[in-house]
C-alpha cells in the first residue's frame, strides 16, 4: 500500500500532515530501497534559506547537487521567493529531496526579544508548516535549526516540537564565530561526532566571546559590555565548519545506496541484508576534521536517534 500522509484541516494552518516522532536510516528492503532517483545527484530543500550559507556548504561537499531554496525575502535570491504558508510544496513528489534543512524565523522564540508582544501563535504556525512539508516530502535526512531560547518561549519548549527527537545543542563560537549563540538542531541523522559546546568544562580559548548574538551591545556579569553584531544579517549565517560536520554524516547514506546498487547488478540478493548491516556497522569512515580553531575538548552528551522509521504519530498543535 503506498504511503499517504495523514491529514486534517486546521483553520489557521490549512491542511497539514502529522509529523513523525521517530527517525532512522531508511529501511533496506532489497530492490524497493532503490525506487528513487539514480545515485549521483543529491537534492536539498532549504526552507527560510536566508543568506544561503546552507546551500553554499552543501554544494561544496556535494558538487553534483540540486538546490531548491525558499524564502520570503527577495534580497537573498532564493529559487522560490514565496511565503512558506502559501508555497505549493506538493509540486515535488515524496522522496524527491535527499535532505531538507529548515531555519524557521527565531524572532518570537528568542531570548533577545525584550520589546513588544511575542506572536508565538504565528511562529508556531510556520513551524507546523515546516513539519508538514518534511512529513510529506519524506527526505532521507532533515535538519531543523533554531537558537536556544528560554522557557517558556524557546522553540524546544513549544508543543509543536514536543514529539520530535531531542535536539542537539551547539554553540557557534566553537565553530569560529566571535559570539556564542547557543543553538538547537533537530535531525534524524545519527551524528558520528558530538556537536561542540562552549561551557565551563569545554570553554573557548578566551571563554568570554568578543561579541553577543544580537544587534546592540549587552551587559555581562560584572557590568562589562559586549559588542553586538550590528545588522541582523550578520547573525543569519550558519558557520561553515558546523555545516561541514553535519553534512559529513550524510555520506553514509550514499555509500550504502551505491553498495546496494552494486549488489543488485551482481544479482547477489541472498546475502544482501547481512552485507548491508556489515557495511553500516563496521564501515570505518574518515573522521571529521574541523577547521583550525581553538578546542579545549568535546563533551559526549548527545542523543543517538534509534532506528524505527516514519511510523510513530506525533501531534503538531501549539499551545
mmCIF file of C-alpha atoms in Angstrom:
data_model
loop_
_atom_site.group_PDB
_atom_site.id
_atom_site.type_symbol
_atom_site.label_atom_id
_atom_site.label_comp_id
_atom_site.label_asym_id
_atom_site.label_seq_id
_atom_site.Cartn_x
_atom_site.Cartn_y
_atom_site.Cartn_z
ATOM 1 C CA UNK A 1 0.000 0.000 0.000
ATOM 2 C CA UNK A 2 1.532 3.361 -0.985
ATOM 3 C CA UNK A 3 2.350 5.835 1.756
ATOM 4 C CA UNK A 4 -0.316 8.503 2.226
ATOM 5 C CA UNK A 5 0.076 11.405 4.667
ATOM 6 C CA UNK A 6 -2.486 11.542 7.431
ATOM 7 C CA UNK A 7 -4.153 14.920 7.144
ATOM 8 C CA UNK A 8 -6.800 17.046 8.791
ATOM 9 C CA UNK A 9 -7.975 20.623 8.414
ATOM 10 C CA UNK A 10 -6.835 23.397 10.700
ATOM 11 C CA UNK A 11 -8.464 26.812 10.362
ATOM 12 C CA UNK A 12 -5.235 28.698 10.912
ATOM 13 C CA UNK A 13 -2.762 26.463 9.142
ATOM 14 C CA UNK A 14 -4.862 24.857 6.407
ATOM 15 C CA UNK A 15 -4.309 21.225 5.560
ATOM 16 C CA UNK A 16 -1.362 19.826 7.411
ATOM 17 C CA UNK A 17 0.107 16.386 7.965
ATOM 18 C CA UNK A 18 1.121 14.861 11.243
ATOM 19 C CA UNK A 19 4.869 14.702 11.601
ATOM 20 C CA UNK A 20 6.916 11.692 12.636
ATOM 21 C CA UNK A 21 8.499 11.427 16.055
ATOM 22 C CA UNK A 22 10.905 8.668 15.019
ATOM 23 C CA UNK A 23 13.996 8.877 12.861
ATOM 24 C CA UNK A 24 16.437 6.471 11.342
ATOM 25 C CA UNK A 25 18.439 5.492 8.322
ATOM 26 C CA UNK A 26 16.000 4.462 5.567
ATOM 27 C CA UNK A 27 14.940 0.808 5.759
ATOM 28 C CA UNK A 28 16.670 -1.642 3.439
ATOM 29 C CA UNK A 29 14.182 -3.800 1.529
ATOM 30 C CA UNK A 30 16.167 -5.099 -1.414
ATOM 31 C CA UNK A 31 15.168 -3.531 -4.723
ATOM 32 C CA UNK A 32 12.458 -1.466 -3.004
ATOM 33 C CA UNK A 33 15.176 0.603 -1.360
ATOM 34 C CA UNK A 34 16.302 1.770 -4.795
ATOM 35 C CA UNK A 35 12.963 3.080 -6.036
ATOM 36 C CA UNK A 36 14.119 6.676 -6.121
ATOM 37 C CA UNK A 37 16.242 8.913 -8.300
ATOM 38 C CA UNK A 38 19.508 7.427 -9.607
ATOM 39 C CA UNK A 39 22.546 7.849 -7.395
ATOM 40 C CA UNK A 40 24.780 10.724 -8.381
ATOM 41 C CA UNK A 41 22.814 13.911 -7.773
ATOM 42 C CA UNK A 42 21.998 14.883 -4.204
ATOM 43 C CA UNK A 43 18.941 17.090 -3.748
ATOM 44 C CA UNK A 44 18.391 19.529 -0.893
ATOM 45 C CA UNK A 45 15.461 21.746 0.002
ATOM 46 C CA UNK A 46 16.306 24.735 2.199
ATOM 47 C CA UNK A 47 13.381 26.433 3.930
ATOM 48 C CA UNK A 48 13.917 30.000 5.194
ATOM 49 C CA UNK A 49 17.236 29.990 3.322
ATOM 50 C CA UNK A 50 18.400 33.471 4.395
ATOM 51 C CA UNK A 51 21.950 34.301 3.383
ATOM 52 C CA UNK A 52 22.487 30.981 1.605
ATOM 53 C CA UNK A 53 25.135 29.573 3.950
ATOM 54 C CA UNK A 54 23.500 26.130 3.925
ATOM 55 C CA UNK A 55 23.327 25.909 0.147
ATOM 56 C CA UNK A 56 26.918 27.060 -0.302
ATOM 57 C CA UNK A 57 28.318 24.431 2.044
ATOM 58 C CA UNK A 58 26.097 21.662 0.702
ATOM 59 C CA UNK A 59 27.128 22.259 -2.910
ATOM 60 C CA UNK A 60 30.743 22.420 -1.784
ATOM 61 C CA UNK A 61 30.524 18.952 -0.225
ATOM 62 C CA UNK A 62 28.155 17.560 -2.874
ATOM 63 C CA UNK A 63 29.153 19.340 -6.121
ATOM 64 C CA UNK A 64 26.675 17.464 -8.310
ATOM 65 C CA UNK A 65 23.604 18.581 -6.394
ATOM 66 C CA UNK A 66 20.228 20.191 -6.951
ATOM 67 C CA UNK A 67 19.228 23.022 -4.617
ATOM 68 C CA UNK A 68 15.756 24.411 -4.025
ATOM 69 C CA UNK A 69 15.698 27.375 -1.639
ATOM 70 C CA UNK A 70 12.560 29.044 -0.282
ATOM 71 C CA UNK A 71 12.449 32.442 1.416
ATOM 72 C CA UNK A 72 10.022 35.338 1.518
ATOM 73 C CA UNK A 73 12.833 37.913 1.149
ATOM 74 C CA UNK A 74 13.914 38.525 -2.485
ATOM 75 C CA UNK A 75 17.245 40.029 -1.384
ATOM 76 C CA UNK A 76 18.528 36.547 -0.524
ATOM 77 C CA UNK A 77 17.986 35.341 -4.083
ATOM 78 C CA UNK A 78 16.014 32.154 -3.304
ATOM 79 C CA UNK A 79 14.927 29.864 -6.124
ATOM 80 C CA UNK A 80 11.369 30.263 -4.798
ATOM 81 C CA UNK A 81 10.627 33.702 -3.336
ATOM 82 C CA UNK A 82 7.405 32.870 -1.536
ATOM 83 C CA UNK A 83 5.710 32.795 1.835
ATOM 84 C CA UNK A 84 6.130 29.251 3.121
ATOM 85 C CA UNK A 85 2.494 29.279 4.286
ATOM 86 C CA UNK A 86 1.392 29.625 0.644
ATOM 87 C CA UNK A 87 4.179 27.757 -1.144
ATOM 88 C CA UNK A 88 2.968 24.702 -3.083
ATOM 89 C CA UNK A 89 5.418 22.068 -1.879
ATOM 90 C CA UNK A 90 3.357 19.300 -3.494
ATOM 91 C CA UNK A 91 4.883 20.176 -6.846
ATOM 92 C CA UNK A 92 7.618 17.792 -5.675
ATOM 93 C CA UNK A 93 6.845 14.139 -5.085
ATOM 94 C CA UNK A 94 7.676 12.403 -1.781
ATOM 95 C CA UNK A 95 11.273 11.220 -1.801
ATOM 96 C CA UNK A 96 12.433 13.821 -4.323
ATOM 97 C CA UNK A 97 14.769 15.501 -1.834
ATOM 98 C CA UNK A 98 17.541 13.683 -0.019
ATOM 99 C CA UNK A 99 17.817 16.448 2.577
ATOM 100 C CA UNK A 100 15.501 19.128 3.945
ATOM 101 C CA UNK A 101 17.021 21.922 6.015
ATOM 102 C CA UNK A 102 14.814 24.438 7.829
ATOM 103 C CA UNK A 103 15.747 27.515 9.848
ATOM 104 C CA UNK A 104 12.381 28.948 10.954
ATOM 105 C CA UNK A 105 12.441 32.624 11.999
ATOM 106 C CA UNK A 106 13.580 32.806 15.603
ATOM 107 C CA UNK A 107 12.379 36.317 16.469
ATOM 108 C CA UNK A 108 9.402 35.274 18.586
ATOM 109 C CA UNK A 109 11.312 32.463 20.316
ATOM 110 C CA UNK A 110 14.491 34.409 21.001
ATOM 111 C CA UNK A 111 15.618 35.448 24.449
ATOM 112 C CA UNK A 112 16.946 38.604 22.774
ATOM 113 C CA UNK A 113 13.374 39.809 22.168
ATOM 114 C CA UNK A 114 12.747 42.234 25.009
ATOM 115 C CA UNK A 115 10.422 44.737 23.318
ATOM 116 C CA UNK A 116 6.880 44.179 22.095
ATOM 117 C CA UNK A 117 4.476 41.268 22.401
ATOM 118 C CA UNK A 118 5.582 37.846 21.189
ATOM 119 C CA UNK A 119 3.405 36.432 18.410
ATOM 120 C CA UNK A 120 4.026 32.802 19.291
ATOM 121 C CA UNK A 121 0.902 31.576 17.511
ATOM 122 C CA UNK A 122 2.139 32.856 14.153
ATOM 123 C CA UNK A 123 5.626 31.495 14.843
ATOM 124 C CA UNK A 124 4.209 28.079 15.725
ATOM 125 C CA UNK A 125 2.143 28.058 12.534
ATOM 126 C CA UNK A 126 5.298 28.470 10.461
ATOM 127 C CA UNK A 127 6.973 25.641 12.349
ATOM 128 C CA UNK A 128 3.955 23.352 11.910
ATOM 129 C CA UNK A 129 4.008 24.148 8.208
ATOM 130 C CA UNK A 130 7.684 23.193 8.155
ATOM 131 C CA UNK A 131 6.916 19.858 9.802
ATOM 132 C CA UNK A 132 4.067 19.314 7.355
ATOM 133 C CA UNK A 133 6.459 19.768 4.434
ATOM 134 C CA UNK A 134 9.016 17.378 5.903
ATOM 135 C CA UNK A 135 6.315 14.804 6.580
ATOM 136 C CA UNK A 136 5.041 14.978 3.010
ATOM 137 C CA UNK A 137 8.416 15.002 1.239
ATOM 138 C CA UNK A 138 9.901 12.169 3.333
ATOM 139 C CA UNK A 139 13.566 13.122 2.839
ATOM 140 C CA UNK A 140 16.336 10.756 3.791
ATOM 141 C CA UNK A 141 17.565 13.367 6.273
ATOM 142 C CA UNK A 142 16.202 16.533 7.832
ATOM 143 C CA UNK A 143 17.681 19.319 9.936
ATOM 144 C CA UNK A 144 15.745 21.990 11.835
ATOM 145 C CA UNK A 145 17.849 24.790 13.306
ATOM 146 C CA UNK A 146 16.840 27.445 15.819
ATOM 147 C CA UNK A 147 18.659 29.403 18.532
ATOM 148 C CA UNK A 148 18.085 28.037 22.003
ATOM 149 C CA UNK A 149 15.532 30.211 23.770
ATOM 150 C CA UNK A 150 14.448 30.278 27.370
ATOM 151 C CA UNK A 151 11.304 28.754 28.795
ATOM 152 C CA UNK A 152 8.505 29.171 28.050
ATOM 153 C CA UNK A 153 9.349 30.868 24.739
ATOM 154 C CA UNK A 154 12.135 28.755 23.228
ATOM 155 C CA UNK A 155 11.176 26.572 20.274
ATOM 156 C CA UNK A 156 12.268 23.456 22.153
ATOM 157 C CA UNK A 157 9.565 24.194 24.760
ATOM 158 C CA UNK A 158 6.722 24.538 22.252
ATOM 159 C CA UNK A 159 4.120 21.837 21.949
ATOM 160 C CA UNK A 160 4.553 21.588 18.185
ATOM 161 C CA UNK A 161 8.073 20.204 18.755
ATOM 162 C CA UNK A 162 7.355 18.015 21.765
ATOM 163 C CA UNK A 163 7.245 14.716 19.882
ATOM 164 C CA UNK A 164 10.381 15.189 17.824
ATOM 165 C CA UNK A 165 13.707 13.640 18.867
ATOM 166 C CA UNK A 166 15.616 15.666 21.447
ATOM 167 C CA UNK A 167 17.649 18.428 19.785
ATOM 168 C CA UNK A 168 21.435 18.594 19.741
ATOM 169 C CA UNK A 169 22.909 21.665 21.445
ATOM 170 C CA UNK A 170 25.784 23.543 19.813
ATOM 171 C CA UNK A 171 27.450 26.918 20.339
ATOM 172 C CA UNK A 172 28.662 28.797 17.272
ATOM 173 C CA UNK A 173 31.784 30.114 18.990
ATOM 174 C CA UNK A 174 33.157 26.561 18.850
ATOM 175 C CA UNK A 175 32.962 26.796 15.070
ATOM 176 C CA UNK A 176 34.792 30.052 14.509
ATOM 177 C CA UNK A 177 32.365 32.886 15.326
ATOM 178 C CA UNK A 178 33.061 35.752 17.725
ATOM 179 C CA UNK A 179 29.770 35.144 19.554
ATOM 180 C CA UNK A 180 28.452 32.135 21.459
ATOM 181 C CA UNK A 181 24.857 31.776 20.138
ATOM 182 C CA UNK A 182 23.629 28.515 21.746
ATOM 183 C CA UNK A 183 21.600 26.751 19.073
ATOM 184 C CA UNK A 184 19.410 23.664 18.875
ATOM 185 C CA UNK A 185 19.486 21.326 15.886
ATOM 186 C CA UNK A 186 16.862 18.630 15.423
ATOM 187 C CA UNK A 187 17.782 15.852 12.992
ATOM 188 C CA UNK A 188 17.112 12.206 12.210
ATOM 189 C CA UNK A 189 20.766 11.657 11.268
ATOM 190 C CA UNK A 190 22.952 9.825 13.810
ATOM 191 C CA UNK A 191 25.988 12.040 14.393
ATOM 192 C CA UNK A 192 29.354 10.299 14.338
ATOM 193 C CA UNK A 193 30.910 13.154 16.294
ATOM 194 C CA UNK A 194 29.092 15.150 19.014
ATOM 195 C CA UNK A 195 28.491 18.814 18.325
ATOM 196 C CA UNK A 196 30.777 21.107 20.298
ATOM 197 C CA UNK A 197 29.538 23.251 23.177
ATOM 198 C CA UNK A 198 31.286 26.103 24.975
ATOM 199 C CA UNK A 199 30.774 25.822 28.736
ATOM 200 C CA UNK A 200 32.778 25.739 31.947
ATOM 201 C CA UNK A 201 34.057 22.249 31.130
ATOM 202 C CA UNK A 202 34.936 22.935 27.489
ATOM 203 C CA UNK A 203 35.431 26.714 27.200
ATOM 204 C CA UNK A 204 36.630 28.629 24.196
ATOM 205 C CA UNK A 205 40.234 29.776 24.175
ATOM 206 C CA UNK A 206 39.306 33.032 25.915
ATOM 207 C CA UNK A 207 35.992 31.706 27.327
ATOM 208 C CA UNK A 208 34.373 35.153 27.042
ATOM 209 C CA UNK A 209 33.363 35.778 23.435
ATOM 210 C CA UNK A 210 34.157 39.140 21.921
ATOM 211 C CA UNK A 211 30.578 39.824 20.830
ATOM 212 C CA UNK A 212 26.989 38.800 21.523
ATOM 213 C CA UNK A 213 24.494 37.330 19.067
ATOM 214 C CA UNK A 214 22.225 40.363 18.852
ATOM 215 C CA UNK A 215 22.219 43.732 17.135
ATOM 216 C CA UNK A 216 23.158 46.013 20.022
ATOM 217 C CA UNK A 217 25.568 45.586 22.881
ATOM 218 C CA UNK A 218 24.679 43.636 26.025
ATOM 219 C CA UNK A 219 25.871 43.819 29.606
ATOM 220 C CA UNK A 220 27.572 40.792 31.062
ATOM 221 C CA UNK A 221 28.064 39.838 34.677
ATOM 222 C CA UNK A 222 30.334 42.343 36.382
ATOM 223 C CA UNK A 223 28.963 45.294 34.406
ATOM 224 C CA UNK A 224 31.118 44.631 31.325
ATOM 225 C CA UNK A 225 29.525 45.352 27.954
ATOM 226 C CA UNK A 226 29.976 43.112 24.922
ATOM 227 C CA UNK A 227 29.503 44.479 21.423
ATOM 228 C CA UNK A 228 26.592 43.371 19.276
ATOM 229 C CA UNK A 229 26.851 42.199 15.678
ATOM 230 C CA UNK A 230 25.105 45.226 14.171
ATOM 231 C CA UNK A 231 22.787 44.316 11.290
ATOM 232 C CA UNK A 232 20.712 41.181 11.767
ATOM 233 C CA UNK A 233 22.117 39.792 8.534
ATOM 234 C CA UNK A 234 25.416 39.290 10.350
ATOM 235 C CA UNK A 235 23.722 36.699 12.563
ATOM 236 C CA UNK A 236 21.782 34.733 9.968
ATOM 237 C CA UNK A 237 24.598 32.646 8.528
ATOM 238 C CA UNK A 238 25.411 29.220 9.948
ATOM 239 C CA UNK A 239 29.145 28.508 10.434
ATOM 240 C CA UNK A 240 30.552 26.527 7.531
ATOM 241 C CA UNK A 241 32.548 24.310 9.901
ATOM 242 C CA UNK A 242 29.342 23.277 11.669
ATOM 243 C CA UNK A 243 27.565 22.557 8.400
ATOM 244 C CA UNK A 244 30.564 20.592 7.215
ATOM 245 C CA UNK A 245 30.386 18.371 10.276
ATOM 246 C CA UNK A 246 26.633 17.831 9.938
ATOM 247 C CA UNK A 247 26.736 17.083 6.212
ATOM 248 C CA UNK A 248 29.700 14.767 6.689
ATOM 249 C CA UNK A 249 27.262 12.367 8.348
ATOM 250 C CA UNK A 250 25.245 12.152 5.116
ATOM 251 C CA UNK A 251 27.938 10.318 3.148
ATOM 252 C CA UNK A 252 26.982 7.023 4.780
ATOM 253 C CA UNK A 253 23.585 7.153 3.085
ATOM 254 C CA UNK A 254 25.194 7.475 -0.338
ATOM 255 C CA UNK A 255 27.739 4.743 0.404
ATOM 256 C CA UNK A 256 25.042 2.247 1.391
ATOM 257 C CA UNK A 257 22.906 3.215 -1.608
ATOM 258 C CA UNK A 258 25.806 2.675 -4.017
ATOM 259 C CA UNK A 259 26.663 -0.584 -2.250
ATOM 260 C CA UNK A 260 23.113 -1.863 -2.778
ATOM 261 C CA UNK A 261 23.261 -0.895 -6.446
ATOM 262 C CA UNK A 262 26.399 -2.962 -6.896
ATOM 263 C CA UNK A 263 24.789 -5.975 -5.227
ATOM 264 C CA UNK A 264 21.731 -5.736 -7.458
ATOM 265 C CA UNK A 265 23.888 -5.613 -10.570
ATOM 266 C CA UNK A 266 25.595 -8.810 -9.382
ATOM 267 C CA UNK A 267 22.143 -10.272 -8.542
ATOM 268 C CA UNK A 268 23.567 -11.327 -5.199
ATOM 269 C CA UNK A 269 20.403 -10.783 -3.167
ATOM 270 C CA UNK A 270 20.607 -13.722 -0.793
ATOM 271 C CA UNK A 271 23.176 -12.119 1.486
ATOM 272 C CA UNK A 272 22.152 -8.515 0.930
ATOM 273 C CA UNK A 273 20.742 -7.835 4.393
ATOM 274 C CA UNK A 274 23.824 -9.295 6.089
ATOM 275 C CA UNK A 275 26.221 -7.378 3.875
ATOM 276 C CA UNK A 276 24.357 -4.100 4.275
ATOM 277 C CA UNK A 277 24.292 -4.459 8.046
ATOM 278 C CA UNK A 278 28.035 -5.074 7.959
ATOM 279 C CA UNK A 279 28.566 -2.018 5.773
ATOM 280 C CA UNK A 280 26.614 0.206 8.146
ATOM 281 C CA UNK A 281 28.027 -1.098 11.417
ATOM 282 C CA UNK A 282 31.594 -1.964 10.523
ATOM 283 C CA UNK A 283 32.457 0.722 7.991
ATOM 284 C CA UNK A 284 35.275 2.968 9.111
ATOM 285 C CA UNK A 285 34.644 6.395 7.519
ATOM 286 C CA UNK A 286 37.286 9.091 7.774
ATOM 287 C CA UNK A 287 36.994 11.152 10.909
ATOM 288 C CA UNK A 288 35.600 14.656 10.671
ATOM 289 C CA UNK A 289 38.407 17.180 10.578
ATOM 290 C CA UNK A 290 37.212 20.512 11.986
ATOM 291 C CA UNK A 291 38.568 23.744 10.655
ATOM 292 C CA UNK A 292 41.519 25.083 12.656
ATOM 293 C CA UNK A 293 40.037 26.778 15.717
ATOM 294 C CA UNK A 294 40.936 26.538 19.373
ATOM 295 C CA UNK A 295 39.402 23.464 21.014
ATOM 296 C CA UNK A 296 39.552 22.682 24.718
ATOM 297 C CA UNK A 297 37.699 19.356 24.453
ATOM 298 C CA UNK A 298 34.427 17.810 23.465
ATOM 299 C CA UNK A 299 31.573 16.658 25.645
ATOM 300 C CA UNK A 300 29.905 13.450 24.568
ATOM 301 C CA UNK A 301 26.440 14.313 25.811
ATOM 302 C CA UNK A 302 24.471 13.612 22.646
ATOM 303 C CA UNK A 303 21.321 11.689 21.875
ATOM 304 C CA UNK A 304 21.741 8.945 19.274
ATOM 305 C CA UNK A 305 18.485 8.564 17.371
ATOM 306 C CA UNK A 306 17.307 4.914 17.404
ATOM 307 C CA UNK A 307 16.211 3.084 14.301
ATOM 308 C CA UNK A 308 12.482 2.974 13.696
ATOM 309 C CA UNK A 309 11.354 4.822 10.606
ATOM 310 C CA UNK A 310 8.464 7.131 9.890
ATOM 311 C CA UNK A 311 5.951 5.022 11.778
ATOM 312 C CA UNK A 312 5.053 6.806 15.005
ATOM 313 C CA UNK A 313 2.414 9.502 15.296
ATOM 314 C CA UNK A 314 3.032 12.961 16.690
ATOM 315 C CA UNK A 315 0.837 15.957 17.188
ATOM 316 C CA UNK A 316 1.756 19.359 15.774
ATOM 317 C CA UNK A 317 -0.590 21.539 17.803
ATOM 318 C CA UNK A 318 0.586 24.659 19.556
ATOM 319 C CA UNK A 319 -0.453 25.791 22.980
#
